[in-house]
Short mmCIF file of C-alpha atoms in Angstrom, two decimals:
data_model
loop_
_atom_site.label_atom_id
_atom_site.label_comp_id
_atom_site.label_asym_id
_atom_site.label_seq_id
_atom_site.Cartn_x
_atom_site.Cartn_y
_atom_site.Cartn_z
CA MET A 997 25.12 38.33 25.97
CA SER A 998 25.37 34.63 25.15
CA GLU A 999 23.26 33.20 22.36
CA MET A 1000 20.40 31.03 23.57
CA THR A 1001 20.57 27.37 22.54
CA ARG A 1002 17.30 25.98 21.23
CA SER A 1003 16.43 22.36 22.00
CA SER A 1004 15.15 20.22 19.15
CA VAL A 1005 11.54 19.06 19.02
CA ARG A 1006 11.43 15.30 18.64
CA LYS A 1007 8.55 14.19 16.46
CA THR A 1008 6.39 11.19 17.25
CA TYR A 1009 4.85 9.69 14.13
CA LYS A 1010 1.37 8.20 14.43
CA LEU A 1011 -0.51 5.59 12.44
CA TYR A 1012 -2.55 6.39 9.33
CA ILE A 1013 -6.01 4.83 9.59
CA GLY A 1014 -9.21 5.97 7.93
CA GLY A 1015 -7.69 9.20 6.66
CA ALA A 1016 -6.69 10.24 10.21
CA PHE A 1017 -3.55 9.91 12.31
CA PRO A 1018 -4.40 8.12 15.57
CA ARG A 1019 -1.97 6.92 18.20
CA SER A 1020 -1.78 3.20 18.74
CA GLU A 1021 -4.62 2.09 21.02
CA SER A 1022 -1.97 0.27 23.08
CA GLY A 1023 -0.13 3.52 23.75
CA ARG A 1024 3.11 1.89 22.61
CA SER A 1025 5.82 3.61 20.62
CA TYR A 1026 9.38 2.85 19.64
CA THR A 1027 12.49 4.74 18.59
CA VAL A 1028 13.47 4.93 14.93
CA THR A 1029 17.22 5.16 14.59
CA ALA A 1030 19.71 5.59 11.76
CA PRO A 1031 21.92 2.62 10.79
CA GLY A 1032 24.61 4.16 13.01
CA GLY A 1033 22.27 4.31 16.02
CA GLU A 1034 21.46 8.03 15.92
CA PHE A 1035 17.95 9.04 16.99
CA ILE A 1036 15.59 9.98 14.14
CA ALA A 1037 12.07 9.98 15.60
CA ASN A 1038 9.55 8.12 17.69
CA ALA A 1039 6.86 6.07 15.94
CA ALA A 1040 3.62 4.41 17.01
CA GLN A 1041 3.83 0.64 17.44
CA ALA A 1042 0.60 -0.76 16.04
CA SER A 1043 -1.27 -3.50 17.87
CA ARG A 1044 -3.71 -6.25 16.92
CA LYS A 1045 -6.57 -3.85 17.72
CA ASP A 1046 -5.10 -1.21 15.38
CA ALA A 1047 -4.93 -3.85 12.62
CA ARG A 1048 -8.59 -4.74 13.18
CA ASP A 1049 -9.57 -1.07 13.08
CA ALA A 1050 -7.65 -0.61 9.83
CA VAL A 1051 -9.37 -3.60 8.22
CA ARG A 1052 -12.77 -2.31 9.35
CA VAL A 1053 -12.33 1.12 7.75
CA ALA A 1054 -10.74 -0.41 4.64
CA ARG A 1055 -13.81 -2.63 4.22
CA ALA A 1056 -16.15 0.33 4.66
CA ALA A 1057 -14.25 2.38 2.06
CA GLN A 1058 -13.91 -0.39 -0.52
CA PRO A 1059 -17.35 -0.26 -2.24
CA GLY A 1060 -17.12 3.49 -2.83
CA TRP A 1061 -13.56 3.28 -4.14
CA ALA A 1062 -14.48 0.38 -6.44
CA LYS A 1063 -17.43 2.36 -7.83
CA ALA A 1064 -15.27 5.41 -8.58
CA THR A 1065 -14.55 5.76 -12.27
CA ALA A 1066 -11.18 4.50 -13.48
CA TYR A 1067 -10.48 8.04 -14.67
CA ASN A 1068 -11.10 9.43 -11.18
CA ARG A 1069 -8.86 6.83 -9.55
CA GLY A 1070 -6.13 7.72 -12.03
CA GLN A 1071 -6.50 11.42 -11.23
CA ILE A 1072 -6.07 10.74 -7.52
CA LEU A 1073 -2.99 8.56 -8.03
CA TYR A 1074 -1.53 11.27 -10.21
CA ARG A 1075 -2.26 13.83 -7.50
CA ILE A 1076 -0.32 11.69 -5.02
CA ALA A 1077 2.62 11.81 -7.43
CA GLU A 1078 2.33 15.59 -7.71
CA MET A 1079 2.36 16.10 -3.96
CA LEU A 1080 5.17 13.63 -3.43
CA GLU A 1081 7.17 15.61 -5.99
CA GLU A 1082 6.50 18.81 -4.06
CA ARG A 1083 7.98 17.22 -0.92
CA ARG A 1084 10.94 15.68 -2.75
CA ASP A 1085 13.58 17.23 -0.48
CA GLN A 1086 11.79 16.07 2.69
CA PHE A 1087 11.42 12.48 1.48
CA ALA A 1088 15.02 12.35 0.26
CA ALA A 1089 16.28 13.52 3.65
CA GLN A 1090 14.17 10.92 5.44
CA ILE A 1091 15.28 8.09 3.15
CA ALA A 1092 18.94 9.03 3.56
CA SER A 1093 18.59 9.10 7.34
CA VAL A 1094 16.81 5.74 7.77
CA GLU A 1095 18.65 3.82 5.04
CA GLY A 1096 22.05 5.41 5.53
CA GLY A 1097 22.72 5.87 1.82
CA SER A 1098 23.92 8.86 -0.13
CA ALA A 1099 21.80 11.93 -0.88
CA SER A 1100 21.91 11.19 -4.61
CA ALA A 1101 20.60 7.66 -4.04
CA ALA A 1102 17.81 9.01 -1.84
CA PHE A 1103 16.74 11.55 -4.47
CA ALA A 1104 16.82 8.83 -7.12
CA GLN A 1105 14.49 6.70 -5.00
CA VAL A 1106 12.01 9.56 -4.56
CA ASP A 1107 12.05 10.19 -8.31
CA ALA A 1108 11.45 6.48 -8.98
CA ALA A 1109 8.52 6.50 -6.53
CA VAL A 1110 6.98 9.55 -8.22
CA ASP A 1111 7.36 7.91 -11.62
CA ARG A 1112 5.72 4.73 -10.33
CA TRP A 1113 2.66 6.58 -9.05
CA VAL A 1114 2.36 8.28 -12.45
CA TRP A 1115 2.82 4.94 -14.22
CA TYR A 1116 0.01 3.25 -12.28
CA ALA A 1117 -2.20 6.32 -12.65
CA GLY A 1118 -1.89 5.89 -16.39
CA TRP A 1119 -2.99 2.26 -16.15
CA SER A 1120 -6.21 3.02 -14.26
CA ASP A 1121 -8.44 3.40 -17.34
CA LYS A 1122 -6.64 0.74 -19.39
CA LEU A 1123 -6.95 -2.31 -17.14
CA SER A 1124 -10.37 -3.30 -18.48
CA GLN A 1125 -9.14 -3.23 -22.06
CA VAL A 1126 -5.94 -5.16 -21.37
CA LEU A 1127 -7.21 -7.65 -18.77
CA GLY A 1128 -10.81 -7.91 -20.01
CA ALA A 1129 -12.13 -9.46 -23.21
CA ALA A 1130 -15.12 -9.85 -25.49
CA ASN A 1131 -15.36 -13.62 -25.85
CA SER A 1132 -16.51 -15.68 -28.82
CA VAL A 1133 -19.63 -17.73 -28.04
CA ALA A 1134 -21.20 -20.54 -30.09
CA GLY A 1135 -24.79 -19.49 -29.63
CA PRO A 1136 -27.19 -16.53 -29.60
CA TYR A 1137 -25.36 -14.77 -26.76
CA TRP A 1138 -22.64 -12.25 -26.21
CA ASN A 1139 -20.09 -12.74 -23.47
CA ILE A 1140 -17.79 -10.17 -21.84
CA SER A 1141 -15.11 -10.69 -19.17
CA SER A 1142 -14.00 -7.70 -17.08
CA PRO A 1143 -11.65 -7.25 -14.10
CA GLU A 1144 -13.06 -6.35 -10.69
CA PRO A 1145 -11.28 -5.64 -7.38
CA THR A 1146 -10.70 -8.48 -4.93
CA GLY A 1147 -11.58 -6.31 -1.90
CA VAL A 1148 -9.35 -5.59 1.10
CA VAL A 1149 -5.65 -6.35 0.61
CA ALA A 1150 -3.10 -6.65 3.44
CA LEU A 1151 0.39 -5.60 2.32
CA LEU A 1152 3.66 -6.31 4.14
CA ALA A 1153 6.05 -3.72 2.75
CA PRO A 1154 9.76 -4.45 2.27
CA VAL A 1155 12.31 -2.92 4.63
CA THR A 1156 14.21 -1.35 1.73
CA PRO A 1157 13.78 0.57 -0.43
CA THR A 1158 11.54 2.35 2.06
CA LEU A 1159 9.52 4.73 -0.12
CA LEU A 1160 9.77 2.92 -3.46
CA GLY A 1161 8.98 -0.43 -1.85
CA LEU A 1162 5.86 0.90 -0.12
CA THR A 1163 4.73 2.65 -3.30
CA SER A 1164 5.29 -0.53 -5.30
CA VAL A 1165 2.92 -2.56 -3.14
CA ILE A 1166 0.23 0.08 -2.47
CA ALA A 1167 -0.23 1.64 -5.93
CA PRO A 1168 -0.92 -1.58 -7.90
CA ALA A 1169 -3.44 -2.72 -5.30
CA ILE A 1170 -5.52 0.46 -5.17
CA VAL A 1171 -5.46 1.32 -8.89
CA GLY A 1172 -7.87 -1.54 -9.57
CA GLY A 1173 -10.35 -0.53 -6.85
CA ASN A 1174 -9.05 -2.42 -3.81
CA THR A 1175 -8.44 -0.87 -0.41
CA VAL A 1176 -5.34 -1.73 1.59
CA VAL A 1177 -3.87 -2.16 5.04
CA ALA A 1178 -0.10 -1.76 4.69
CA VAL A 1179 2.40 -2.71 7.37
CA ALA A 1180 5.57 -0.63 7.18
CA PRO A 1181 8.53 -2.23 9.00
CA GLU A 1182 9.90 -0.48 12.06
CA ALA A 1183 12.87 1.06 10.24
CA SER A 1184 10.63 2.42 7.45
CA ALA A 1185 8.16 4.26 9.66
CA VAL A 1186 9.24 7.83 8.93
CA PRO A 1187 8.86 7.89 5.11
CA ALA A 1188 5.81 5.60 5.40
CA VAL A 1189 3.80 7.91 7.64
CA THR A 1190 4.94 10.94 5.66
CA LEU A 1191 3.51 9.22 2.59
CA GLY A 1192 0.30 8.93 4.61
CA GLU A 1193 0.40 12.70 5.11
CA VAL A 1194 0.57 13.09 1.33
CA MET A 1195 -2.40 10.76 0.84
CA ALA A 1196 -4.46 12.54 3.48
CA THR A 1197 -4.35 15.73 1.40
CA SER A 1198 -4.52 14.22 -2.09
CA ASP A 1199 -8.29 13.62 -2.52
CA LEU A 1200 -7.83 9.91 -1.69
CA PRO A 1201 -10.93 8.89 0.30
CA GLY A 1202 -10.24 8.01 3.92
CA GLY A 1203 -9.83 4.28 4.48
CA VAL A 1204 -8.60 3.43 0.98
CA VAL A 1205 -5.02 3.29 2.26
CA ASN A 1206 -4.17 2.56 5.89
CA ILE A 1207 -0.58 2.42 7.12
CA LEU A 1208 0.50 0.62 10.29
CA THR A 1209 4.02 0.96 11.68
CA GLY A 1210 5.67 -1.53 13.99
CA SER A 1211 6.58 -5.18 13.96
CA THR A 1212 5.70 -7.12 10.81
CA THR A 1213 6.16 -10.36 12.75
CA GLU A 1214 3.59 -9.24 15.33
CA LEU A 1215 0.97 -7.80 12.96
CA ALA A 1216 1.17 -10.12 9.95
CA PRO A 1217 -0.44 -13.21 11.56
CA TRP A 1218 -3.54 -11.25 12.57
CA LEU A 1219 -3.95 -9.84 9.07
CA ALA A 1220 -3.29 -13.21 7.43
CA SER A 1221 -5.99 -14.87 9.54
CA HIS A 1222 -8.50 -11.99 9.42
CA LEU A 1223 -11.62 -13.23 7.65
CA ASP A 1224 -12.42 -9.80 6.22
CA VAL A 1225 -9.09 -9.56 4.37
CA ASN A 1226 -9.29 -10.95 0.84
CA ALA A 1227 -5.65 -10.96 -0.28
CA LEU A 1228 -2.18 -10.86 1.18
CA ASP A 1229 1.10 -9.57 -0.28
CA LEU A 1230 4.15 -11.00 1.52
CA ALA A 1231 6.67 -8.63 -0.06
CA GLY A 1232 8.26 -7.78 3.29
CA VAL A 1233 8.72 -11.39 4.43
CA GLU A 1234 11.84 -13.42 3.70
CA ALA A 1235 11.22 -15.89 0.89
CA GLY A 1236 11.10 -19.48 2.10
CA SER A 1237 11.02 -18.49 5.77
CA GLU A 1238 8.95 -20.16 8.45
CA LEU A 1239 6.96 -16.93 8.85
CA ALA A 1240 6.04 -16.93 5.15
CA ARG A 1241 4.83 -20.53 5.47
CA GLU A 1242 2.77 -19.78 8.60
CA LEU A 1243 1.14 -16.76 6.96
CA GLU A 1244 0.15 -18.78 3.89
CA ILE A 1245 -1.45 -21.41 6.12
CA ALA A 1246 -3.36 -18.74 8.06
CA ALA A 1247 -4.48 -17.09 4.81
CA ALA A 1248 -5.94 -20.35 3.55
CA GLU A 1249 -8.81 -20.25 6.04
CA ASN A 1250 -10.86 -17.93 3.83
CA LEU A 1251 -8.99 -18.67 0.58
CA LYS A 1252 -7.09 -15.40 0.44
CA ARG A 1253 -5.06 -14.73 -2.64
CA VAL A 1254 -1.41 -14.71 -1.58
CA VAL A 1255 1.47 -13.09 -3.43
CA ARG A 1256 4.56 -14.92 -2.27
CA PRO A 1257 7.82 -13.10 -1.53
CA ALA A 1258 10.54 -13.34 -4.15
CA ALA A 1259 14.20 -13.59 -3.17
CA ASP A 1260 16.32 -10.65 -4.38
CA TYR A 1261 13.33 -8.88 -5.94
CA ASP A 1262 14.41 -5.80 -7.91
CA TRP A 1263 12.07 -2.99 -6.86
CA SER A 1264 13.58 -0.60 -9.39
CA ALA A 1265 12.72 -2.83 -12.36
CA ASP A 1266 9.72 -2.32 -14.64
CA PRO A 1267 6.83 -3.73 -12.57
CA GLY A 1268 4.54 -4.58 -15.46
CA LEU A 1269 1.12 -5.72 -14.25
CA LYS A 1270 2.34 -8.61 -12.13
CA ARG A 1271 1.40 -6.81 -8.90
CA VAL A 1272 -1.97 -5.69 -10.28
CA LYS A 1273 -3.33 -8.99 -11.59
CA PRO A 1274 -3.32 -10.97 -8.30
CA PHE A 1275 -5.71 -8.45 -6.76
CA LEU A 1276 -8.28 -8.49 -9.54
CA GLU A 1277 -11.08 -11.02 -10.10
CA THR A 1278 -12.54 -11.71 -13.54
CA LYS A 1279 -16.31 -11.34 -13.88
CA THR A 1280 -17.91 -12.85 -16.97
CA VAL A 1281 -21.34 -11.66 -18.12
CA TRP A 1282 -23.55 -13.61 -20.50
CA HIS A 1283 -26.41 -11.88 -22.29
CA PRO A 1284 -28.84 -13.07 -24.97
CA VAL A 1285 -28.47 -11.38 -28.35
CA GLY A 1286 -31.17 -8.85 -29.14
CA ILE A 1287 -32.43 -8.39 -25.57
#
């Protein structure tokens, strides 16, 4: 008796919006392939309407996330790291397939991403001390400056490294109390949506992180011009390109904070707080002495 051959089940990855995994409202999808052209999976191609939906739920989630204690936010980021560690083999296999690198390089990237989530988790309850201040005042007052979240941040993730790049733009934005809409480039869809699966089961409130897959060129202009987006990170856009210039002009309509792309940025380097600071405002409180 001949052995039966089992056909493979081809997965179609969806978007991650509001803690759920909807299909694109447009019904569009595209094929994710390896550098050599081999089929990997199908992924949802987000539309302008999907971007608007993601901004809407991010805005709704932002006040609650901002009011969460720094300790609680740190716990949740650490939980993301724990769950990512548990799925280390899966992420490494996905990274190797979409980037075409070696298995050892893929595992090293997963480990770096885990470490980065832990690193930002540790910063959650230290930002006020490092970025805030008790100011000297010449008068009968006391004066304190403290960091507060900007609001909703649109992030354009780099093509590579897929997982570490996405982690390096999302984690610094949410640790300070912002919510995000992240656009993962077409080639990065598989590890990006799998990271969404981790977040959906990590105690992160729905809407704090939203991940759209598809064309950065198509989605970025709508996010840059959206009046309910407060900041824009152009990490996934070529530095000095016409697209970068157009997005900065669109962002100026409501005075968004824009983090410009840097040529040859080293995603494996110590990030410091340079990706945290642009998404924090400084609130200064004056109070009379003795009252």
